[in-house]
mmCIF file of N, CA and C in Angstrom:
data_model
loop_
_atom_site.group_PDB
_atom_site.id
_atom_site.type_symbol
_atom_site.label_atom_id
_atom_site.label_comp_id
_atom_site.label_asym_id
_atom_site.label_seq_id
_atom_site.Cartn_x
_atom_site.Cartn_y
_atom_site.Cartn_z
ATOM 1 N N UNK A 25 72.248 137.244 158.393
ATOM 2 C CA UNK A 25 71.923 136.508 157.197
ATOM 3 C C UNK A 25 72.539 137.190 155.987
ATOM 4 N N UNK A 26 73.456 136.164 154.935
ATOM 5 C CA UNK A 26 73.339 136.887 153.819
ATOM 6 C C UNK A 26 72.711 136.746 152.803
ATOM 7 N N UNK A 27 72.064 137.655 152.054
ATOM 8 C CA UNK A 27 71.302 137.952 150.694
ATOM 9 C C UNK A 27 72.210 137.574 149.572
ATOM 10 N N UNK A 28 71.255 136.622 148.593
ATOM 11 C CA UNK A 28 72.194 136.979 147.634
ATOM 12 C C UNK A 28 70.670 137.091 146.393
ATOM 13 N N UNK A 29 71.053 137.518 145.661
ATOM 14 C CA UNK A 29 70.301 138.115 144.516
ATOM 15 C C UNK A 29 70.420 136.955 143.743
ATOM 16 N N UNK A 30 69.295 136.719 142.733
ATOM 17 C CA UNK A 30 69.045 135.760 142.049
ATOM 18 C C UNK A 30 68.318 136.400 140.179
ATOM 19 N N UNK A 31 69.360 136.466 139.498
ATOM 20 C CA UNK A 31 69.093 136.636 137.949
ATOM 21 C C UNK A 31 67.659 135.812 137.567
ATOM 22 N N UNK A 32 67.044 135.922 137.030
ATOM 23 C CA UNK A 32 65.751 135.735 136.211
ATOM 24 C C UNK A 32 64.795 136.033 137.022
ATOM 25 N N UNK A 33 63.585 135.235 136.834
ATOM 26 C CA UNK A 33 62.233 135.615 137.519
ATOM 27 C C UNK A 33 62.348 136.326 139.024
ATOM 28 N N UNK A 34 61.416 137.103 139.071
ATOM 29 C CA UNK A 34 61.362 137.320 140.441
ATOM 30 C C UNK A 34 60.443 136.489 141.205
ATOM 31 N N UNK A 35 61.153 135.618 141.661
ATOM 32 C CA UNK A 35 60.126 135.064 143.081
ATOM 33 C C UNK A 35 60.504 134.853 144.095
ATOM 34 N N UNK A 36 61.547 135.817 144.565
ATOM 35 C CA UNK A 36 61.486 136.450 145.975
ATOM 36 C C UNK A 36 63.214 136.177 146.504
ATOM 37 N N UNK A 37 63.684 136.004 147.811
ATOM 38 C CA UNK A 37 64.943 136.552 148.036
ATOM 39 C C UNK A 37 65.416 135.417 148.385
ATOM 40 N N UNK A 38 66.784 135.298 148.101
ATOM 41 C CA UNK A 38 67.328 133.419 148.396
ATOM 42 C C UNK A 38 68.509 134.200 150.373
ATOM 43 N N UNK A 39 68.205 133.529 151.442
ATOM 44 C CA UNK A 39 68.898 134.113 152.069
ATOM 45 C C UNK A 39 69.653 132.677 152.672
ATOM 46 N N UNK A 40 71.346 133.012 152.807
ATOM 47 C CA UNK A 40 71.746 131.703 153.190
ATOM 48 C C UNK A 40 72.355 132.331 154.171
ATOM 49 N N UNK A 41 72.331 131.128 155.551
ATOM 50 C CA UNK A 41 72.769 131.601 156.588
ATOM 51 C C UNK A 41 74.276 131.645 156.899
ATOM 52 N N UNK A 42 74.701 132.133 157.620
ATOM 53 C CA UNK A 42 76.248 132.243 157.760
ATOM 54 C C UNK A 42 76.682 130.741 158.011
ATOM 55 N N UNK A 43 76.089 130.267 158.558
ATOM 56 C CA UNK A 43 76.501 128.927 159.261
ATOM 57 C C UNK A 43 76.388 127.891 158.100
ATOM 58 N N UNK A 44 76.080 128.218 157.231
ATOM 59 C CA UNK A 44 76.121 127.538 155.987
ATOM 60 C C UNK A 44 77.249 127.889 154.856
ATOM 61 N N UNK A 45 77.652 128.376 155.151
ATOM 62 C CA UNK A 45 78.993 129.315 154.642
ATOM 63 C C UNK A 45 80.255 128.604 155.797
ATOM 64 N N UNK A 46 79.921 129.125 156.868
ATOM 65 C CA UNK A 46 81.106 128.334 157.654
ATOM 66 C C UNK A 46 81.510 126.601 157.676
ATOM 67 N N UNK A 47 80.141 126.121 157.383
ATOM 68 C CA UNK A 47 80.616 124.729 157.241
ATOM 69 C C UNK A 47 80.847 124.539 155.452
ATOM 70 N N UNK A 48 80.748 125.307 154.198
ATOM 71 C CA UNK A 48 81.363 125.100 153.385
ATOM 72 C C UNK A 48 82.933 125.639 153.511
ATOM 73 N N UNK A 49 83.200 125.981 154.066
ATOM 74 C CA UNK A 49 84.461 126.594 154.548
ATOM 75 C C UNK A 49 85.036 125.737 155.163
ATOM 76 N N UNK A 50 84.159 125.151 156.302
ATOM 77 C CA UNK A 50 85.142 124.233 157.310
ATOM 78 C C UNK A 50 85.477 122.802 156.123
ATOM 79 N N UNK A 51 84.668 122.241 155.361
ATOM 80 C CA UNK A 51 85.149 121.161 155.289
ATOM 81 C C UNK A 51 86.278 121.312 153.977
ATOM 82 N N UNK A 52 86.073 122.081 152.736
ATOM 83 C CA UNK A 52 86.880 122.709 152.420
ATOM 84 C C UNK A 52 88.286 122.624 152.901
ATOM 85 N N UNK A 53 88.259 123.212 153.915
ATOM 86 C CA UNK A 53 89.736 123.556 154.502
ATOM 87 C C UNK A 53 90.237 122.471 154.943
ATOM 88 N N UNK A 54 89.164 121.441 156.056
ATOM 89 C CA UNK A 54 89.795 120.000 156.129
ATOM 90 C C UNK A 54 90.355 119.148 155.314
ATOM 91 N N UNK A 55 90.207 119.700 154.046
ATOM 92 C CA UNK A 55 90.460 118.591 152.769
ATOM 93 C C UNK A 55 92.002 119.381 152.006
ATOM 94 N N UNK A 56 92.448 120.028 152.374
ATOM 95 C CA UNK A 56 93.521 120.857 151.763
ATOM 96 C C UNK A 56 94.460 120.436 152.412
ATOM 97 N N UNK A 57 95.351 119.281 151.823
ATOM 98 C CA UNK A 57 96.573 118.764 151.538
ATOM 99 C C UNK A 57 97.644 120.179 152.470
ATOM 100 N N UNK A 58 98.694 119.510 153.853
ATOM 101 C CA UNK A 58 99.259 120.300 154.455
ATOM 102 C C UNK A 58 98.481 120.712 155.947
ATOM 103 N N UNK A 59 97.320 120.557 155.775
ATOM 104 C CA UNK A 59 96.242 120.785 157.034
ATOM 105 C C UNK A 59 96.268 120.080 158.340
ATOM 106 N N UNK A 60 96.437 120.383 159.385
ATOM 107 C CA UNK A 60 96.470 119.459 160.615
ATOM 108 C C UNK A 60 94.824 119.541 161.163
ATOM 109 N N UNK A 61 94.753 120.400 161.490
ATOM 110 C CA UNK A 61 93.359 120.591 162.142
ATOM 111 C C UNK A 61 93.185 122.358 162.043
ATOM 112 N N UNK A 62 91.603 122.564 162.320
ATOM 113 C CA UNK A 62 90.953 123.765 162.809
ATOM 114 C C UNK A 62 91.077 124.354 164.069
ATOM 115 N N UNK A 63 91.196 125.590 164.846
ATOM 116 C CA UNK A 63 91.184 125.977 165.712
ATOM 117 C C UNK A 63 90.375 126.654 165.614
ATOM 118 N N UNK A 64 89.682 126.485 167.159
ATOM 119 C CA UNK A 64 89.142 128.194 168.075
ATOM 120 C C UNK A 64 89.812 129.393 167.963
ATOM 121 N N UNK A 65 89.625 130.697 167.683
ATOM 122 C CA UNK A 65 90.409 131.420 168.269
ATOM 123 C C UNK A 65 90.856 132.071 169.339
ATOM 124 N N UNK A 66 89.876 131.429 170.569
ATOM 125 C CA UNK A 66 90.232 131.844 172.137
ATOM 126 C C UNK A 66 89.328 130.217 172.639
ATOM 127 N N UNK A 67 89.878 130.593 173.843
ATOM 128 C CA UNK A 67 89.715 129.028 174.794
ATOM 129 C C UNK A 67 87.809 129.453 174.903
ATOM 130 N N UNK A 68 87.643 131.082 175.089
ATOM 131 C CA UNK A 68 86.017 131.125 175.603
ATOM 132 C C UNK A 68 84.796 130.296 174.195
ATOM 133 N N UNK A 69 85.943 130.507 172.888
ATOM 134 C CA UNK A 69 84.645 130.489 171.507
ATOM 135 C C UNK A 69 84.584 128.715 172.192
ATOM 136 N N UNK A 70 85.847 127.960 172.699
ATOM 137 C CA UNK A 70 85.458 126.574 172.659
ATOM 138 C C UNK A 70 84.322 126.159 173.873
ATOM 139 N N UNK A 71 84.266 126.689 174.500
ATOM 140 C CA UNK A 71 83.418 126.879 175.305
ATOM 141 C C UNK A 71 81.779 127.268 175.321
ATOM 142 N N UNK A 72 81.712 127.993 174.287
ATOM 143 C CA UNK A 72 80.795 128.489 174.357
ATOM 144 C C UNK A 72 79.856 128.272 172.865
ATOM 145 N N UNK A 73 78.308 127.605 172.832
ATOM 146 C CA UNK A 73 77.794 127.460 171.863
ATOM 147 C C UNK A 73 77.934 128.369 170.657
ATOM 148 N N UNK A 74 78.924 128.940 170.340
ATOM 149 C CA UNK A 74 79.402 129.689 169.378
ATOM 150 C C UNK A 74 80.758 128.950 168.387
ATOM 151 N N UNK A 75 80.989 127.924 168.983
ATOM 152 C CA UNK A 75 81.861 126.668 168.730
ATOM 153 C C UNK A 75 81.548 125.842 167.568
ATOM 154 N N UNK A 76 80.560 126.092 167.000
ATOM 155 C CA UNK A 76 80.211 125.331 165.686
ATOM 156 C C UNK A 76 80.977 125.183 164.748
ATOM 157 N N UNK A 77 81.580 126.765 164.383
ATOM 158 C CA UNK A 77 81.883 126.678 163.072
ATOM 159 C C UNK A 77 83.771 126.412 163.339
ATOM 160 N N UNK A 78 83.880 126.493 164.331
ATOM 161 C CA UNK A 78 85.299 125.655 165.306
ATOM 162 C C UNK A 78 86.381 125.643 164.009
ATOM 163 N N UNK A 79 86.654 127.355 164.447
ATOM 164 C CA UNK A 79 88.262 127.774 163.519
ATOM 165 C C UNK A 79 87.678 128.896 162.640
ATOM 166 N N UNK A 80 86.798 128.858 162.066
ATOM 167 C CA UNK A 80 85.957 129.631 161.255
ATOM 168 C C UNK A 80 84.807 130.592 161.221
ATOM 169 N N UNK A 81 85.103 131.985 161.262
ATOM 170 C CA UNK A 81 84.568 133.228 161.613
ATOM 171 C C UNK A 81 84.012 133.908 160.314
ATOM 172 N N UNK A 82 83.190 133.749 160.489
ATOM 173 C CA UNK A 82 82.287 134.733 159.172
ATOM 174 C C UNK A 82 82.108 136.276 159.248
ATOM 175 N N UNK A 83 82.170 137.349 158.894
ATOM 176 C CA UNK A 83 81.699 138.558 158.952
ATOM 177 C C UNK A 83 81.158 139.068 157.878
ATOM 178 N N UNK A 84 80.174 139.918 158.221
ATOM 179 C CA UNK A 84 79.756 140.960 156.793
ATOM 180 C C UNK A 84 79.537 142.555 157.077
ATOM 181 N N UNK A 85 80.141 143.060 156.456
ATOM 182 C CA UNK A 85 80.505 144.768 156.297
ATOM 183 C C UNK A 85 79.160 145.405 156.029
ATOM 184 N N UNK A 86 79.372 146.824 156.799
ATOM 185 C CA UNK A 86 77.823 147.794 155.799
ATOM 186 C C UNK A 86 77.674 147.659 154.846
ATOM 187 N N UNK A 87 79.073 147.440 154.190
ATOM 188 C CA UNK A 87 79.010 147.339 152.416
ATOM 189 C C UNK A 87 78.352 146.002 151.926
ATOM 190 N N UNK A 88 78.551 145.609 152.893
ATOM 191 C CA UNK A 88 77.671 144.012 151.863
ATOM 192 C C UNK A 88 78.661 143.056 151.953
ATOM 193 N N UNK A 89 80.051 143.244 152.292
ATOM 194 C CA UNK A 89 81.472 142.469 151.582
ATOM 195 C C UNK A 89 81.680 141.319 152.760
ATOM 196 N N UNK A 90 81.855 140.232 152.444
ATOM 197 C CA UNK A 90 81.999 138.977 153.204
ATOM 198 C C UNK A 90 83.479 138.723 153.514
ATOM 199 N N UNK A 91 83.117 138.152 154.605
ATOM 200 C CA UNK A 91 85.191 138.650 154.851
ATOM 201 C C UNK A 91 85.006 136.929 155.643
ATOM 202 N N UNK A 92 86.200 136.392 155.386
ATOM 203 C CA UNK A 92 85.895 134.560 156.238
ATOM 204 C C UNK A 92 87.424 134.911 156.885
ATOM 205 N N UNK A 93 87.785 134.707 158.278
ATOM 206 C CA UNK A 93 88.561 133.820 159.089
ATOM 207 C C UNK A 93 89.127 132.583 159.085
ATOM 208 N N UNK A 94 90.190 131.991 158.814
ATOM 209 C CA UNK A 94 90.369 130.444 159.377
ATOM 210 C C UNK A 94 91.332 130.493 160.067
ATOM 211 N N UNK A 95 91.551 129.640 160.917
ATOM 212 C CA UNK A 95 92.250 129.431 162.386
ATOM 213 C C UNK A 95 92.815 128.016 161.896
ATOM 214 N N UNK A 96 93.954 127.994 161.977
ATOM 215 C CA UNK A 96 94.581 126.858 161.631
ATOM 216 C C UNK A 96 95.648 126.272 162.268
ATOM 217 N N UNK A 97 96.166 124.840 162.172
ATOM 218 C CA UNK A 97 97.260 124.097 162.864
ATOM 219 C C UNK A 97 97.719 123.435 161.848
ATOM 220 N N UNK A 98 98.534 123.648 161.128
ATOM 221 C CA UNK A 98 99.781 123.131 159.528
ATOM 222 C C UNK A 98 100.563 122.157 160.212
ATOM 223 N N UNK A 99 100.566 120.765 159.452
ATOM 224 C CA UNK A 99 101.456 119.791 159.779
ATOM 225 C C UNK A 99 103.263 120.282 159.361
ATOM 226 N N UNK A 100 103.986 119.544 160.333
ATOM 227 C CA UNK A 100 105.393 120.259 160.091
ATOM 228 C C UNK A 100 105.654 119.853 158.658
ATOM 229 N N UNK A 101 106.485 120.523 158.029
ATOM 230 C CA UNK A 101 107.440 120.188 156.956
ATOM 231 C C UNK A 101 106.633 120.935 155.474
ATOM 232 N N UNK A 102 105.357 121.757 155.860
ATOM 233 C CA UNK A 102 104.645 121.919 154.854
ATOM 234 C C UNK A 102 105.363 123.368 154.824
ATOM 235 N N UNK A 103 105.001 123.961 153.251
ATOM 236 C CA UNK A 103 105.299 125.305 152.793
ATOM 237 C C UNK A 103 104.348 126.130 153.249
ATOM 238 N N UNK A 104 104.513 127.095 154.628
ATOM 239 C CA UNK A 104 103.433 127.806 155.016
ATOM 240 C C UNK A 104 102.838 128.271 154.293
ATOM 241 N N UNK A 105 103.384 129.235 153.660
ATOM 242 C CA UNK A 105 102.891 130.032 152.459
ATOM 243 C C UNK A 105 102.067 129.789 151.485
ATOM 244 N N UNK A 106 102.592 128.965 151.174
ATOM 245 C CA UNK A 106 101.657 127.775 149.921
ATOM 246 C C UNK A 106 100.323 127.058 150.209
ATOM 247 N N UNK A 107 100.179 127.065 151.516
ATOM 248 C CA UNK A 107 99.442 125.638 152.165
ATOM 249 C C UNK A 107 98.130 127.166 152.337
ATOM 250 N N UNK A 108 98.673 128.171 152.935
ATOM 251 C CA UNK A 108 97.913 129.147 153.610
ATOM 252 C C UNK A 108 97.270 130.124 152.007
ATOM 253 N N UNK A 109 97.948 130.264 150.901
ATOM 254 C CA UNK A 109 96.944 130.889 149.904
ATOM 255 C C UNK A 109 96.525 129.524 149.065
ATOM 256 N N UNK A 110 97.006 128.260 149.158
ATOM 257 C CA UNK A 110 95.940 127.053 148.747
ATOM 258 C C UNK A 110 94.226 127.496 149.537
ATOM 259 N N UNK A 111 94.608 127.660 150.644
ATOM 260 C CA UNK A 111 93.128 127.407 151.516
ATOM 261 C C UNK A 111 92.804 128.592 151.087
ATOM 262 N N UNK A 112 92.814 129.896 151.079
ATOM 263 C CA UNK A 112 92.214 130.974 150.379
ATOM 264 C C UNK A 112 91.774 130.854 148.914
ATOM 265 N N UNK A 113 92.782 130.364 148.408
ATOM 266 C CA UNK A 113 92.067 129.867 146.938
ATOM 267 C C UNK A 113 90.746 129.046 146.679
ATOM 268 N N UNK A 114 91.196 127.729 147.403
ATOM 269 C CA UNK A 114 90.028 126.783 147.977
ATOM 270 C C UNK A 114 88.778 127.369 148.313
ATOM 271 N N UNK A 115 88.108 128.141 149.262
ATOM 272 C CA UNK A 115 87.628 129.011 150.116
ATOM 273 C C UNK A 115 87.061 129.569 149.318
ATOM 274 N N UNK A 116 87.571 130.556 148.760
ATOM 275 C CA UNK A 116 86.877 131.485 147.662
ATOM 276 C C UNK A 116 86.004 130.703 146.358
ATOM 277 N N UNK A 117 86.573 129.836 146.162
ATOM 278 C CA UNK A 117 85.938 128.910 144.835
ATOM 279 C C UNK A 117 85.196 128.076 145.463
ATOM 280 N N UNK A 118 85.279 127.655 146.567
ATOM 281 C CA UNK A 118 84.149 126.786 146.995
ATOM 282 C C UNK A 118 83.123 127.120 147.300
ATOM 283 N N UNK A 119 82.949 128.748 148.276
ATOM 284 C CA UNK A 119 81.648 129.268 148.205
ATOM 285 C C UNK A 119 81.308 129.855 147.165
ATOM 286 N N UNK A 120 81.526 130.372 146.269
ATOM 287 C CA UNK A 120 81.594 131.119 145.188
ATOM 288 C C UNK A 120 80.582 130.189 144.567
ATOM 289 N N UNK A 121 81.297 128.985 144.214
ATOM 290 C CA UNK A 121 80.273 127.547 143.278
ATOM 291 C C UNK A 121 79.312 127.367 144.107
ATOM 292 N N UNK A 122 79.052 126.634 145.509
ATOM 293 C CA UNK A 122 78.073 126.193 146.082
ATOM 294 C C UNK A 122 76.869 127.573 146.480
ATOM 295 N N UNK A 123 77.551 128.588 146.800
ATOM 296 C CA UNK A 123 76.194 129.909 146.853
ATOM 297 C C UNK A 123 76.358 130.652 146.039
ATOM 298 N N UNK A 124 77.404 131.277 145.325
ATOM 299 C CA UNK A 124 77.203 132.086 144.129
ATOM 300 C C UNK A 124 78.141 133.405 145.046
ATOM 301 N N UNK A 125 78.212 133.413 145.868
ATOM 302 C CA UNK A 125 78.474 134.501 146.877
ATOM 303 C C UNK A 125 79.858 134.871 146.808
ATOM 304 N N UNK A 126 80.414 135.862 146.407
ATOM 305 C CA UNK A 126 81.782 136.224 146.366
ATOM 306 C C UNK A 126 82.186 136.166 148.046
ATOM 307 N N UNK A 127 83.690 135.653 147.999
ATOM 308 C CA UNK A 127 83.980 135.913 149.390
ATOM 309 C C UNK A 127 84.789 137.690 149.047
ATOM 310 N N UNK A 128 85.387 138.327 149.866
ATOM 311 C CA UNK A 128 86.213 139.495 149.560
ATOM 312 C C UNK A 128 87.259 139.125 150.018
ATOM 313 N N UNK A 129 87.564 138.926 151.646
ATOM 314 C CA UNK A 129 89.363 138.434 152.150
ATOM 315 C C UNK A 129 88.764 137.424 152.751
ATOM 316 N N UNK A 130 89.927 136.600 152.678
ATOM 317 C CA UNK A 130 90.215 135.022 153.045
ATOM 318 C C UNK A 130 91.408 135.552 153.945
ATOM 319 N N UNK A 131 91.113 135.468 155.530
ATOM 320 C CA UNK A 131 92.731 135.546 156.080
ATOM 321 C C UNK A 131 92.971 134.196 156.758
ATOM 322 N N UNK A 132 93.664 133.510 156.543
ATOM 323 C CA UNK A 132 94.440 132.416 156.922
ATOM 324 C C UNK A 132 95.147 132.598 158.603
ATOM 325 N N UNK A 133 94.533 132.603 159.666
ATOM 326 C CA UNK A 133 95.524 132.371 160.925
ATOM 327 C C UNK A 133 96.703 131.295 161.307
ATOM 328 N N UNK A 134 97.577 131.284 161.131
ATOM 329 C CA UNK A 134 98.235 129.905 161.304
ATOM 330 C C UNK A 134 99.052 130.034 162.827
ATOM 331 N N UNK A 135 98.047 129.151 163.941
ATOM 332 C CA UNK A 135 98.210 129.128 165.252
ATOM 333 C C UNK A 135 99.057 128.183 165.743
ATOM 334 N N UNK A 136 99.727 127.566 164.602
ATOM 335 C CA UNK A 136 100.994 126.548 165.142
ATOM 336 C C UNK A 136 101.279 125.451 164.105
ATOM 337 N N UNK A 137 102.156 125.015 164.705
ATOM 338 C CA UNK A 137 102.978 123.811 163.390
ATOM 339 C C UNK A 137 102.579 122.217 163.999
ATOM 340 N N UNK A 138 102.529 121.310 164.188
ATOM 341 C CA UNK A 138 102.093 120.401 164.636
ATOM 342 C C UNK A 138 103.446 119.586 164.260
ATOM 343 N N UNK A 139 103.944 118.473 165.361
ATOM 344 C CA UNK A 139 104.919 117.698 164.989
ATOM 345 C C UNK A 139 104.462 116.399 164.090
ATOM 346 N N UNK A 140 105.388 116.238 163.713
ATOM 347 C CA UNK A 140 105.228 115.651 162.045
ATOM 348 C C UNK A 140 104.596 113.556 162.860
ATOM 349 N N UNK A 141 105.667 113.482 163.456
ATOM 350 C CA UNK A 141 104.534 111.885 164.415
ATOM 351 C C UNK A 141 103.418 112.315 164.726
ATOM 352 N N UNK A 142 102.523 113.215 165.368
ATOM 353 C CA UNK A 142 101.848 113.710 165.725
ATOM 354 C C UNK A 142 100.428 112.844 164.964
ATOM 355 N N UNK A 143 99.829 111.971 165.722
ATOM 356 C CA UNK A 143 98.397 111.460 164.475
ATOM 357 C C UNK A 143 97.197 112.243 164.398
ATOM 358 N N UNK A 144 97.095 112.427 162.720
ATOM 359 C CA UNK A 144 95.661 113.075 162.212
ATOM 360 C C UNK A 144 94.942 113.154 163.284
ATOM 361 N N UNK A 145 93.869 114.064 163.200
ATOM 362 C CA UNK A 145 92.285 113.985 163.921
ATOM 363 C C UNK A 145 91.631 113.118 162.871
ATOM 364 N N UNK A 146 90.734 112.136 163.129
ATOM 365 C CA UNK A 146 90.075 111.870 161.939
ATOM 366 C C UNK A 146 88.825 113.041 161.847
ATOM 367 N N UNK A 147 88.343 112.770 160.186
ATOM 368 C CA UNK A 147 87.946 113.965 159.845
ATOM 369 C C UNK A 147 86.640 114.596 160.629
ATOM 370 N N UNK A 148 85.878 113.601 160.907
ATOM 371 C CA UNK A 148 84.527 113.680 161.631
ATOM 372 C C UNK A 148 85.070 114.856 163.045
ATOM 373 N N UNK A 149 86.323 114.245 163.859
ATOM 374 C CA UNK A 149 86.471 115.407 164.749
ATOM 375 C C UNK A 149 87.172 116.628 164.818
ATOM 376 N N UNK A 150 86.957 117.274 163.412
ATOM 377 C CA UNK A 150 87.571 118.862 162.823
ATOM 378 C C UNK A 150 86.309 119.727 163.253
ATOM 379 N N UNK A 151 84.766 118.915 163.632
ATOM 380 C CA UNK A 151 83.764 119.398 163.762
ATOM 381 C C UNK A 151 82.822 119.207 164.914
ATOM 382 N N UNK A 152 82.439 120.707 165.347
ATOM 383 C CA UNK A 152 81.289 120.199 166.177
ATOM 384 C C UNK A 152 79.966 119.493 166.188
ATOM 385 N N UNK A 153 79.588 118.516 166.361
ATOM 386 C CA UNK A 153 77.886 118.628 166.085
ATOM 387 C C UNK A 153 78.081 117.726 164.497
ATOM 388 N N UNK A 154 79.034 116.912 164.153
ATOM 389 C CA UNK A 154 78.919 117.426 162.616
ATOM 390 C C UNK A 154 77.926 116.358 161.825
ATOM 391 N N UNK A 155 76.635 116.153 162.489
ATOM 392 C CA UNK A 155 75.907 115.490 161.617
ATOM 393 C C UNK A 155 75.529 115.483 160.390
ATOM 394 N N UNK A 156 76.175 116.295 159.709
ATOM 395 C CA UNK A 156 76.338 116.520 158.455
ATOM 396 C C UNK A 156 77.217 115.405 157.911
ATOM 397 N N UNK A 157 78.133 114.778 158.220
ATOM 398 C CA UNK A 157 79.323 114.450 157.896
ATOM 399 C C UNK A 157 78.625 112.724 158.215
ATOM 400 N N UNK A 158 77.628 112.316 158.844
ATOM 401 C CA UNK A 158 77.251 111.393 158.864
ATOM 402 C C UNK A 158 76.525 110.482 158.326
ATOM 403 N N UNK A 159 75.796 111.623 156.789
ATOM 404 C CA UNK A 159 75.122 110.626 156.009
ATOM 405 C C UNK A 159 75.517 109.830 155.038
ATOM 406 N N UNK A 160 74.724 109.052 154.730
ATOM 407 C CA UNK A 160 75.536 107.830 153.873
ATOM 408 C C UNK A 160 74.624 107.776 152.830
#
């Protein structure tokens, strides 16, 4: 779980779970112009109820410091470079606004290029489970 501290009154500790962080992350990243899809980073995470946050790895240090993963598949013809510190930029400002929570490194994996015919995932299947993505 991470802590985050809350300025004024004290009435007690706000704790947001990682998995709430990974899906501001995941959809985030789905929405960044150049994006093909999310990856696993091994065939076992798809496999295995650890598959949720599907591309997206959270960690936190003794120090406190939040470190995010993304696992990615870039449509052809895009500027790697560009596409890959867009989503770090993205990433950082998106949790930052929605929890307040500094990220520290954003590393970008880029696990392949996707051919340019190649059709979208639609967005609903970038995610496991993603009943989130279903309300109206």
């Amino acid at each position: 779980m991470i802590m985050k501290d809350v300025q004024g009154e004290n009435l007690g500790a706000v704790v947001i779970s990682p998995r709430v962080i990974e899906t501001i992350v995941s959809i985030t990243t789905s929405n960044i112009d150049g994006l093909y899809s999310l990856r696993n980073k091994s065939f076992s995470d798809f496999l295995g109820k650890n598959s949720e946050g599907r591309g997206v790895y959270i960690s936190q240090g003794e120090d406190g410091l939040v470190d995010v993963d993304v696992y990615v598949f870039l449509s052809f013809g895009v500027n790697v470079p560009s596409v890959a510190m867009n989503i770090q930029k993205e990433i950082k400002e998106a949790v930052f606004n929605m929890t307040g929570i500094e990220i520290n490194d954003v590393n970008v994996h880029v696990s392949g290029i996707v051919p340019a015919k190649t059709p979208k995932p639609k967005h609903t299947d970038l995610f496991d489970g993603g009943d989130f993505l279903d309300a109206e």
